[in-house]
Short mmCIF file of C-alpha atoms and ligand atoms in Angstrom, two decimals:
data_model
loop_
_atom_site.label_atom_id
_atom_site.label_comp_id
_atom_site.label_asym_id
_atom_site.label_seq_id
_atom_site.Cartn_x
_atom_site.Cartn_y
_atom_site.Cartn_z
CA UNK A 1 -42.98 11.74 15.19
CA UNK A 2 -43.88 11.84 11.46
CA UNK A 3 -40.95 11.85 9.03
CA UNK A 4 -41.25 12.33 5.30
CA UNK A 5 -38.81 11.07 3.19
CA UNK A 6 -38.28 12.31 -0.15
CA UNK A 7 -35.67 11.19 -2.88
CA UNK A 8 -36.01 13.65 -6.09
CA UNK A 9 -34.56 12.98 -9.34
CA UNK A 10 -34.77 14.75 -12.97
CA UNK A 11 -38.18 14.17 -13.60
CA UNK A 12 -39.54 12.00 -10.63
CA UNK A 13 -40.34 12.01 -6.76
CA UNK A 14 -40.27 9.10 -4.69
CA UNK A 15 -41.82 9.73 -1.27
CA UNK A 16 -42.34 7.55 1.87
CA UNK A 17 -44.68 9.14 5.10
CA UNK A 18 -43.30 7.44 8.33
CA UNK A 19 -44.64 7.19 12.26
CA UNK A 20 -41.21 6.43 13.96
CA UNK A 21 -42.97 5.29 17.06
CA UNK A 22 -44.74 2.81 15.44
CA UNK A 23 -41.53 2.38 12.52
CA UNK A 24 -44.66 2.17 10.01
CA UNK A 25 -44.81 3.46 6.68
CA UNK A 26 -48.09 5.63 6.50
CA UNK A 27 -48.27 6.46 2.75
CA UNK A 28 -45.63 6.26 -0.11
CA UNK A 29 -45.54 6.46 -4.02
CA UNK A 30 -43.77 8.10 -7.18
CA UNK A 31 -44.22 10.92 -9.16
CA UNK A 32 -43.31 10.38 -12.52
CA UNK A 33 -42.48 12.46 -15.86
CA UNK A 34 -42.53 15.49 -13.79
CA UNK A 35 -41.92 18.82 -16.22
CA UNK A 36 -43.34 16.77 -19.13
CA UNK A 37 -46.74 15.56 -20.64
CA UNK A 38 -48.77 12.49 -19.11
CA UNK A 39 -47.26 13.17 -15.32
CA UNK A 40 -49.00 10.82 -12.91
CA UNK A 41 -48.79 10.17 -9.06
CA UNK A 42 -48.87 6.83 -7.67
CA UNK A 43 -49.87 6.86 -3.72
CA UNK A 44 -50.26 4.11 -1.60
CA UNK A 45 -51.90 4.02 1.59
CA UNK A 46 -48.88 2.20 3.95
CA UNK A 47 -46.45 -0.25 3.09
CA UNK A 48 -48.94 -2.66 1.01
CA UNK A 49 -52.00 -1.24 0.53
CA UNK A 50 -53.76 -0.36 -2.95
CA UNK A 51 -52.04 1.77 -5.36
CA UNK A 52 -54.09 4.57 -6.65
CA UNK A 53 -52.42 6.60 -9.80
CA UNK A 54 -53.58 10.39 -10.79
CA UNK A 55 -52.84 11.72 -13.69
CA UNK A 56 -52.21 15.40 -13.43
CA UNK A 57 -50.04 18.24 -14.67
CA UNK A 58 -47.12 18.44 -12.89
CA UNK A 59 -44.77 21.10 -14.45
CA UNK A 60 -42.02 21.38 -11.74
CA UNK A 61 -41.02 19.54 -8.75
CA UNK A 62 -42.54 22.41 -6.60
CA UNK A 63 -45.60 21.51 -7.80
CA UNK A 64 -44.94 17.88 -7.70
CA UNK A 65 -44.27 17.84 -4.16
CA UNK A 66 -47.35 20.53 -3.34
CA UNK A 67 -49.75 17.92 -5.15
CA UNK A 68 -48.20 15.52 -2.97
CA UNK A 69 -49.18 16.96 0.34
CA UNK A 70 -52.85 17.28 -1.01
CA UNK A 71 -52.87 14.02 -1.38
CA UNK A 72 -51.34 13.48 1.86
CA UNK A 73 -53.88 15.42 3.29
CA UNK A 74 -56.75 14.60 1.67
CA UNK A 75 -60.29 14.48 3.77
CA UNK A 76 -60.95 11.19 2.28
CA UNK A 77 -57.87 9.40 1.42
CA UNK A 78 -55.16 10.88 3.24
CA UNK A 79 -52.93 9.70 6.07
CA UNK A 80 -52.61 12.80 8.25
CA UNK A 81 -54.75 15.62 9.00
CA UNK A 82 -52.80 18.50 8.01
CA UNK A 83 -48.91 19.38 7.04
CA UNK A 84 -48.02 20.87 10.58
CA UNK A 85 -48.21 16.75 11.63
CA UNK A 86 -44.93 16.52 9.66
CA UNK A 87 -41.92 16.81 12.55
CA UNK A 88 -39.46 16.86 9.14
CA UNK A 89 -38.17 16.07 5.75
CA UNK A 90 -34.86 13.72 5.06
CA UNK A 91 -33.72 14.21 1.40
CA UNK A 92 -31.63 11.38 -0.46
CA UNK A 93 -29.06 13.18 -1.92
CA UNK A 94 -26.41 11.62 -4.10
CA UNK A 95 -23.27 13.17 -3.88
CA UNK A 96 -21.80 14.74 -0.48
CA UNK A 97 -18.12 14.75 -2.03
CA UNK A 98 -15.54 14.67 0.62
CA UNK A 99 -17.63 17.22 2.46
CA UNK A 100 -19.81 14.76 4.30
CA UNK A 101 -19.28 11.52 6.14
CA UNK A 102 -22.83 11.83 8.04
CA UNK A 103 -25.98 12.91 7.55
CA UNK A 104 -26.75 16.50 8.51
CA UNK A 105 -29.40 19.19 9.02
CA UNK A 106 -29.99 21.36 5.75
CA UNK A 107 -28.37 25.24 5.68
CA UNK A 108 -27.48 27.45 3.84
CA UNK A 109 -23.89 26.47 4.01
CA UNK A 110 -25.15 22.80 3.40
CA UNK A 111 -27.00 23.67 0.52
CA UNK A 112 -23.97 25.44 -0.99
CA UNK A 113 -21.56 22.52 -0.13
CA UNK A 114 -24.43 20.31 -2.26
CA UNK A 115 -24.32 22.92 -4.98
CA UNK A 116 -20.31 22.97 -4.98
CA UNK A 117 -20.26 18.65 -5.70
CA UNK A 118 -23.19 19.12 -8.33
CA UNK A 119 -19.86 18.63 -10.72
CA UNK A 120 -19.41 15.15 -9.28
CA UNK A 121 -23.17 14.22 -9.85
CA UNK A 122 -24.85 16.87 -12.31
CA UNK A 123 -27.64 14.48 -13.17
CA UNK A 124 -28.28 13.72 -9.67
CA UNK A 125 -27.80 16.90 -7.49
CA UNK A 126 -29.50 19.89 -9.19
CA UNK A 127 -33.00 17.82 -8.98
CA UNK A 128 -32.30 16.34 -5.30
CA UNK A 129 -31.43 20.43 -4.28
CA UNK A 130 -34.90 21.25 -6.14
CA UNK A 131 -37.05 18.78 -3.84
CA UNK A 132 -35.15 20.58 -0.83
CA UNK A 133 -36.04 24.00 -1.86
CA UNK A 134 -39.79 23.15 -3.07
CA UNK A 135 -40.05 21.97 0.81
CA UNK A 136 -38.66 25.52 2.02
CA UNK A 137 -41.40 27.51 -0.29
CA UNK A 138 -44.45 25.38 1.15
CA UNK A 139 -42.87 24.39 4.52
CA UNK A 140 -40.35 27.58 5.27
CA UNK A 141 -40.19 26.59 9.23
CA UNK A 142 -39.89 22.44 9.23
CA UNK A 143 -36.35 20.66 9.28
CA UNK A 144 -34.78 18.96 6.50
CA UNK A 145 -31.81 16.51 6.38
CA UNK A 146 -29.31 15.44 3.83
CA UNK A 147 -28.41 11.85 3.46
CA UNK A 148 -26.02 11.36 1.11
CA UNK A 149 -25.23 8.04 -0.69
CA UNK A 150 -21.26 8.75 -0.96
CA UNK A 151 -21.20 9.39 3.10
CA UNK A 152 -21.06 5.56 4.17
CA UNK A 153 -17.74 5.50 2.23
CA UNK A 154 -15.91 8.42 3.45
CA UNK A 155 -14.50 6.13 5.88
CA UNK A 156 -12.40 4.65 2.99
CA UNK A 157 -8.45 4.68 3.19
CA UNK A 158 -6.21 6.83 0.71
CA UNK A 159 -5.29 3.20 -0.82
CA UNK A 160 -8.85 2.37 -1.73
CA UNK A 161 -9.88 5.90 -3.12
CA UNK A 162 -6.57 7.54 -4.67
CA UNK A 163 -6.60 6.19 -8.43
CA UNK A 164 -3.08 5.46 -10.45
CA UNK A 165 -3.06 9.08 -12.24
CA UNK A 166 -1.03 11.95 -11.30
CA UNK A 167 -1.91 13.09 -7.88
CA UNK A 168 -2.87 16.66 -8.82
CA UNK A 169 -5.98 15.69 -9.91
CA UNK A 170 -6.66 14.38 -6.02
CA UNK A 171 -5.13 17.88 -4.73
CA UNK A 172 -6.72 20.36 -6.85
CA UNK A 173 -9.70 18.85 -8.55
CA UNK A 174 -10.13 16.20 -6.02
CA UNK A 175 -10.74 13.37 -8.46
CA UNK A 176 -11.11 10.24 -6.34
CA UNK A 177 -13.30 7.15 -5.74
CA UNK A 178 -16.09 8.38 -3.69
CA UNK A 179 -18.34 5.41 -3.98
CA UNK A 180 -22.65 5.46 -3.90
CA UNK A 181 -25.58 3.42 -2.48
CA UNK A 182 -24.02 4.01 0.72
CA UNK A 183 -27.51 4.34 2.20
CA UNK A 184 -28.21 0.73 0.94
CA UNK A 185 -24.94 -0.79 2.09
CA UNK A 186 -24.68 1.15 4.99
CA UNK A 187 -28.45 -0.56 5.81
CA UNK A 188 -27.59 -4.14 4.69
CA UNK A 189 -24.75 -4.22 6.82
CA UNK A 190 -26.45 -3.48 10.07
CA UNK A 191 -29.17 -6.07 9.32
CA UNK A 192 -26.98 -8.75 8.82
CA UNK A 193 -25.16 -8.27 11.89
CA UNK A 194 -28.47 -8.46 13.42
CA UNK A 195 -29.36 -11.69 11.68
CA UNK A 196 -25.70 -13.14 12.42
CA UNK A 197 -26.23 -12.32 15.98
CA UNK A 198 -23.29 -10.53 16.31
CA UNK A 199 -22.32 -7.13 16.93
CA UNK A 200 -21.81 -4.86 14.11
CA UNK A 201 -17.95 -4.16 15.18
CA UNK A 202 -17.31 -7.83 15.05
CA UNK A 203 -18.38 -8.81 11.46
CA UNK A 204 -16.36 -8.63 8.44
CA UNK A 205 -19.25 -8.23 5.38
CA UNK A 206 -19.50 -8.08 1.66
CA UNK A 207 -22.66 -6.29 0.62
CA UNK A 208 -23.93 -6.93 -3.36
CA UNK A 209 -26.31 -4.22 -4.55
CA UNK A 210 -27.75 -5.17 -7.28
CA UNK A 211 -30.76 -2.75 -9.12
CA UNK A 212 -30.44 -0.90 -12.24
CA UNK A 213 -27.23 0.40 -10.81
CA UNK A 214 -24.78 -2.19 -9.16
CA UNK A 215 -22.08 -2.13 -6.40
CA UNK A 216 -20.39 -4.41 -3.86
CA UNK A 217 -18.68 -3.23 -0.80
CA UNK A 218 -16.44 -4.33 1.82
CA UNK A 219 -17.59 -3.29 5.08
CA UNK A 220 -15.51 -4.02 8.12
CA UNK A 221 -16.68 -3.66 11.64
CA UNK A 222 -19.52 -1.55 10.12
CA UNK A 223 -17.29 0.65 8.15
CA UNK A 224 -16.59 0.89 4.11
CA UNK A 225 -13.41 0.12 3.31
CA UNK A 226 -13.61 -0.58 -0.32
CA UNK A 227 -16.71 0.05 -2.69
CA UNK A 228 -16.67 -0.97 -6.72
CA UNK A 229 -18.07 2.70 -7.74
CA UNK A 230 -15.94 5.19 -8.65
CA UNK A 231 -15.74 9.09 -8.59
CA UNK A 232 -18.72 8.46 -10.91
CA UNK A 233 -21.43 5.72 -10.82
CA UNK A 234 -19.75 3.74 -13.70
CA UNK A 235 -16.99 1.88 -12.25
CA UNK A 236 -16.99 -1.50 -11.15
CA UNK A 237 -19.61 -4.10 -11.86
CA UNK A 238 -21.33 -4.71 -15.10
CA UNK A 239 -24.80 -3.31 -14.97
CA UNK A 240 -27.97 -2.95 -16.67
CA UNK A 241 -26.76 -0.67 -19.48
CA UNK A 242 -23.07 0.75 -17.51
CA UNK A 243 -19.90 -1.18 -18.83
CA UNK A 244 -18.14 -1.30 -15.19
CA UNK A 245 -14.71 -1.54 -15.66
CA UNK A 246 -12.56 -1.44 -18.33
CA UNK A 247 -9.31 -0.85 -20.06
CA UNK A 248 -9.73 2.75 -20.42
CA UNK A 249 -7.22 3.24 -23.28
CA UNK A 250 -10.34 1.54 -25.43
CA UNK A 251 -12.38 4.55 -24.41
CA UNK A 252 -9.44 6.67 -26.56
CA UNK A 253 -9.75 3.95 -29.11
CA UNK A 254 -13.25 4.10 -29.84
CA UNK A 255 -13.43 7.56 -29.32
CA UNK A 256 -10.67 7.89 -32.42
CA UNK A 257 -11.96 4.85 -34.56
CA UNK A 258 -15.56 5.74 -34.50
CA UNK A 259 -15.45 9.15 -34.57
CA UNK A 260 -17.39 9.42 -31.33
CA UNK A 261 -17.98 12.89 -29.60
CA UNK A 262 -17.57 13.09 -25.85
CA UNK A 263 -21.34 13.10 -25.43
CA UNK A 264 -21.95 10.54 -27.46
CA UNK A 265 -19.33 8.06 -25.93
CA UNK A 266 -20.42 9.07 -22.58
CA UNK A 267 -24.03 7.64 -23.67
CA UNK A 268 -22.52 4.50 -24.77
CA UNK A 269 -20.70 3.75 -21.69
CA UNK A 270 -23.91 5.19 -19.33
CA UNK A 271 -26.69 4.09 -21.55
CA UNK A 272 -25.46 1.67 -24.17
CA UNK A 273 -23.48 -0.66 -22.75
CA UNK A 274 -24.25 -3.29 -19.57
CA UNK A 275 -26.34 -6.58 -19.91
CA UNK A 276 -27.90 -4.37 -22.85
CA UNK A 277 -24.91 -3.95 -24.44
CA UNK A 278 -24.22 -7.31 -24.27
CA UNK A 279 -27.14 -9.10 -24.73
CA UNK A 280 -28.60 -7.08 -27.56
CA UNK A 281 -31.43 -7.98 -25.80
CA UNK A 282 -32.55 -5.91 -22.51
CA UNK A 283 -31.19 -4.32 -19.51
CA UNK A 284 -33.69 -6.05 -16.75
CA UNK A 285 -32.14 -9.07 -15.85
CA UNK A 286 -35.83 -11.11 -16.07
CA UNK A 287 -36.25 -10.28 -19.65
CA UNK A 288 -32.46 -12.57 -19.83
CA UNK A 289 -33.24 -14.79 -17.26
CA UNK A 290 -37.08 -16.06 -18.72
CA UNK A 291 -36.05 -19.64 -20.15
CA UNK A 292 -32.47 -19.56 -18.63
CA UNK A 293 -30.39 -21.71 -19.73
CA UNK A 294 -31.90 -22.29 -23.03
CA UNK A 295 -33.19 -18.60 -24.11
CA UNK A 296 -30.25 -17.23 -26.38
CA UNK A 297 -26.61 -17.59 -26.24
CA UNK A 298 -26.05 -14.12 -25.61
CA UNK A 299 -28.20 -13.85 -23.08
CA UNK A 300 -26.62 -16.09 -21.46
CA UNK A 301 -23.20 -14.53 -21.97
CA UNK A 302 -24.68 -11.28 -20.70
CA UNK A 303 -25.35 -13.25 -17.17
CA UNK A 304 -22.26 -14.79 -17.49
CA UNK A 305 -20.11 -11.56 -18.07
CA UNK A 306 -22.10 -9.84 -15.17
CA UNK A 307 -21.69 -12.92 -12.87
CA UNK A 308 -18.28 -13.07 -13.12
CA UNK A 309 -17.58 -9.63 -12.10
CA UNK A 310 -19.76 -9.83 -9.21
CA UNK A 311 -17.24 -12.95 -7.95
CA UNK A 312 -14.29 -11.39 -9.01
CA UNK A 313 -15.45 -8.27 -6.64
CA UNK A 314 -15.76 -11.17 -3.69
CA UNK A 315 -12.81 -12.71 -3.93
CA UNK A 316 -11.17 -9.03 -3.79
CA UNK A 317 -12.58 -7.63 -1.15
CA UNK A 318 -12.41 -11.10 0.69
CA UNK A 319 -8.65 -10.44 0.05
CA UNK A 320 -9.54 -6.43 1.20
CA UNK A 321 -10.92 -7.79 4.73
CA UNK A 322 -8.81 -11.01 5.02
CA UNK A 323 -11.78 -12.91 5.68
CA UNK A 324 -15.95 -12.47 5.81
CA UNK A 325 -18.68 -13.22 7.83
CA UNK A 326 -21.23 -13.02 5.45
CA UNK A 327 -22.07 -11.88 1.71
CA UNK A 328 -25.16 -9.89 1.44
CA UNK A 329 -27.37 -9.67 -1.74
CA UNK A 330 -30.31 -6.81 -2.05
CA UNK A 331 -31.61 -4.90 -4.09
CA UNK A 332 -33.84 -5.39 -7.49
CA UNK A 333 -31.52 -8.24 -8.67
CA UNK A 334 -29.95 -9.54 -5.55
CA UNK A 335 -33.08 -10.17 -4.03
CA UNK A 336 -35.00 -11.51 -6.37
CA UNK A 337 -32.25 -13.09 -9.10
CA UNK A 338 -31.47 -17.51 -7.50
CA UNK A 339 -29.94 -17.61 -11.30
CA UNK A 340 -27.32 -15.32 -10.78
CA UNK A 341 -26.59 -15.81 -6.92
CA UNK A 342 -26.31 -19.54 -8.12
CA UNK A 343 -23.94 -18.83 -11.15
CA UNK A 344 -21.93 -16.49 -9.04
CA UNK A 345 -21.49 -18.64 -5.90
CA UNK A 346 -20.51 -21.53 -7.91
CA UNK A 347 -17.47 -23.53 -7.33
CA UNK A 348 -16.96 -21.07 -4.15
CA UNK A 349 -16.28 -23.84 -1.33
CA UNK A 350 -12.57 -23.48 -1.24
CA UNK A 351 -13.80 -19.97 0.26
CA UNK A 352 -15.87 -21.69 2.92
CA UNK A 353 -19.31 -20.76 1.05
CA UNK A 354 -21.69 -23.64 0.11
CA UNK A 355 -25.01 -22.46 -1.21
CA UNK A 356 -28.58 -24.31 -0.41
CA UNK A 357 -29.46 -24.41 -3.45
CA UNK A 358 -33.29 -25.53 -2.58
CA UNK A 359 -33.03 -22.09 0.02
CA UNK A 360 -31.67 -20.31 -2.96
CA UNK A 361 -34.49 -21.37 -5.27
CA UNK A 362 -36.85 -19.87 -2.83
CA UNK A 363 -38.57 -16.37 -3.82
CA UNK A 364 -37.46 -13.94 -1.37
CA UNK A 365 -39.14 -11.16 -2.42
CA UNK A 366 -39.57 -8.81 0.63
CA UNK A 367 -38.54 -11.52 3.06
CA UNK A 368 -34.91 -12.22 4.00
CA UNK A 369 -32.75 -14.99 5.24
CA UNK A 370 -29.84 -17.06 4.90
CA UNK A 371 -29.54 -19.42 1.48
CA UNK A 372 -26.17 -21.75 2.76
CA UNK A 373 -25.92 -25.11 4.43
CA UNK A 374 -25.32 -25.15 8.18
CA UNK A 375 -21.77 -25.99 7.74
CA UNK A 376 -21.20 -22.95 5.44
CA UNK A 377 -18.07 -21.16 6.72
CA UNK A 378 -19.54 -17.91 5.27
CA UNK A 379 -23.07 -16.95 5.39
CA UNK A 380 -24.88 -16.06 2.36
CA UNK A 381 -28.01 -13.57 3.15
CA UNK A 382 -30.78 -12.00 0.77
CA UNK A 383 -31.48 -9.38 2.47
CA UNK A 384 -34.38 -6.29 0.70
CA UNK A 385 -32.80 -3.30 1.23
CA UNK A 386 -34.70 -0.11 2.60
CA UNK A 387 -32.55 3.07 2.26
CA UNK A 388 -35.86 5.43 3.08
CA UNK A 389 -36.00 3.71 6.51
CA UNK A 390 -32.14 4.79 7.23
CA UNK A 391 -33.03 7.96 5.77
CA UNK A 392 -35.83 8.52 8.59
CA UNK A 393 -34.02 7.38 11.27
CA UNK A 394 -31.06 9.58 10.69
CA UNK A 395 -33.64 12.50 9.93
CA UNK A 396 -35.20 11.90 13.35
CA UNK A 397 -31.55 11.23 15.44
CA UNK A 398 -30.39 14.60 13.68
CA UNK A 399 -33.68 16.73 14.59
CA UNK A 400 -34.02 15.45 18.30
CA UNK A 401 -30.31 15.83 19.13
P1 ADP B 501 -33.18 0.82 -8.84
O1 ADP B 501 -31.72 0.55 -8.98
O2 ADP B 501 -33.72 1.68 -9.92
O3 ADP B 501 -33.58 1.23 -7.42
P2 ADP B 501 -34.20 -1.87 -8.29
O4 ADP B 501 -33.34 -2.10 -7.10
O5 ADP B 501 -35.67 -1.97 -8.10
O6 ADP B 501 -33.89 -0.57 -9.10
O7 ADP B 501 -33.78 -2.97 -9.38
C1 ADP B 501 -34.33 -2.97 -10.67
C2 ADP B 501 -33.82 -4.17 -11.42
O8 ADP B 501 -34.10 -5.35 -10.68
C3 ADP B 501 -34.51 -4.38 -12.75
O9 ADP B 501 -33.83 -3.76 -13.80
C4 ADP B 501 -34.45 -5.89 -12.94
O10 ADP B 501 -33.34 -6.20 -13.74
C5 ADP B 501 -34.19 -6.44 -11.56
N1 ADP B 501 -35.25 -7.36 -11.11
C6 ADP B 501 -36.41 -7.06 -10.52
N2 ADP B 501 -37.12 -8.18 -10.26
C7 ADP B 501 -36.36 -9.21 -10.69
C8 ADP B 501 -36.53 -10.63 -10.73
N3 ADP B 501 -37.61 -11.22 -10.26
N4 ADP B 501 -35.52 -11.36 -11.26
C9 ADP B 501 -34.42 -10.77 -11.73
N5 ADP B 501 -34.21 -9.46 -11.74
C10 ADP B 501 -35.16 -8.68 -11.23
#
């Protein structure tokens, strides 16, 4: 069975070809600055092999996705003979409101229940419902699935997603914490049962996504309970250039003393603010971490600041679970950062966690394992995460039931 896996935003399309029976990626790659000059399409032939980029003109995502499939199904470089190899298409799509704990087969009446949370995520679901319907113009009669990244945390209780403001805004407008990467977490989790060998039901588990966007959750016997993002992907940890929490009455502050417009203090929370914010510096953690400890005191601050809230998130949801298993780390950051896993895990032993450092030190890119002594009570585990994987399988579980 082939699967395609697409995940569509505002002007890009990342795609990954898999064989389920052999769990092998065939092809994968990015289109980028679609609807704009200069777009290009990266394509890789399986998980590692060379990366080719074309530059072509790719004015929609229709078209984006139909240049796709040439390549795809090209005589010379392509990975499949022709489209009617593809069994069926699992989408990424962000927000599934309260609609959706699972993934589920694309209708009509999905496609409208996508449309009616494009509130909740209006930079996120218009594109994600555009890959969809680009696949119904070239491919009217092949299957497509919705994964959602809020559906891993439907399984939250009222006391984790209700926030401290009048409750009519739950009731009639349904303002609530909903909570994202659930894909990732959801992922994460499993594996690290897996490495524990223990079953999934048995293990209580923080998970630490780190990337451009960052969130930890709590995930007891495989279930969310608590997640750091919000009703929007803001809340919670610092991030590259999101503030995370704060006391909103500064948002009415600066709002009033600067004069700011709603658009324009949106952008400084979303775009302005972070490690960027911070550091004056940059929003990828390597540009801060090159020289650590001695490149700038406000790059160090920055790592600090983000650090912090990443252990303050721990020992709450430690609280949240009354115990844990194991902390997970993945993701652009978590996977790849020993200074901040270090700097975060510090002075944690009274929690039962004692880091290796030497293990820590390690570059774990792609590979995964556990970075504590032996006498750790709680396991530390890098583990890359691999949400297009869990978007296949539940593509193929939901087509051959
Ligand atoms: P996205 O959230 O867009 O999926 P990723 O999970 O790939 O992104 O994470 C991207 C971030 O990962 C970058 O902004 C960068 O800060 C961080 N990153 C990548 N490699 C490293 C590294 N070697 N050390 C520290 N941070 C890294």
């Amino acid at each position: 069975m082939k699967i395609l896996v697409l995940n569509c935003g505002s002007s890009s399309i990342k795609y990954q070809l898999f064989d389920m029976q052999s769990n092998s990626v065939l092809a994968k790659g990015l289109a980028q600055r679609v609807g704009q000059t200069g777009s290009t399409i990266d394509f890789r032939k399986g998980n590692d092999g060379k990366k080719d980029v074309y530059t072509m003109d790719i004015p929609d995502h229709k078209v984006g996705i139909q240049k796709i499939f040439d390549l795809l199904t090209d005589k010379q470089t392509g990975v499949v003979k022709s489209l009617s190899e593809l069994d069926a298409v699992g989408h990424r799509i962000v927000h599934g409101g309260d609609k959706f704990a699972h993934s589920v087969l694309i209708t009509e009446e999905v496609k409208n229940a996508i449309k009616d949370c494009i509130h909740f995520a209006p930079l996120h679901n218009p594109p994600n419902l555009k890959g969809v319907e680009a696949i119904e113009a070239i491919m009217p009669d092949i299957r497509q699935v919705a994964v959602f990244d809020t559906s891993f945390h439907q399984t939250m209780a009222p006391e984790a997603y209700i926030y401290g403001i009048p409750y009519r805004f739950y009731r009639d407008k349904k303002i609530r914490r909903y909570g994202f990467h659930g894909t990732s977490h959801r992922y994460v989790a499993r594996r690290a049962a897996e490495l524990l060998g223990k079953a999934l039901e048995e293990c209580k588990l923080i998970t630490v996504h780190l990337g451009n966007g960052c969130s930890v959750c709590a995930v007891d016997k495989g279930k969310s309970v608590d997640t750091s993002m919000g009703h929007t992907p803001l809340e919670g940890l610092v991030m590259g250039t999101r503030c995370g929490d704060m006391d909103p009455a500064l948002i009415l502050h600066l709002m009033k003393d600067e004069n700011l417009s709603v658009a324009e203090m949106d952008n400084l929370l979303n775009k302005s603010s972070g490690v960027l914010g911070i550091s004056e510096i940059s929003s990828d953690l390597r540009d801060l971490e090159e020289g650590w400890p001695n490149k700038s005191e406000k790059a160090n601050l920055a790592l600090d600041v983000y650090s912090h809230r990443i252990k303050k998130y721990i020992g709450a949801y430690m609280a949240v679970l009354n115990g844990c298993d194991a902390i997970i780390w993945t993701a652009g950051v978590g996977e790849n950062s020993p200074i901040v896993r270090s700097i975060v895990h510090k002075n944690m032993d009274w929690f039962g966690i004692k880091l290796d450092l030497d293990k820590n030190e390690v570059t774990w890119r792609g590979a995964e394992g556990d970075i504590t002594t032996p006498d750790s009570k709680v396991k530390v585990l890098v583990i890359p995460t691999n949400e297009e994987l869990i978007i296949a399988q539940d593509t193929m579980e939901i087509i051959s039931n």
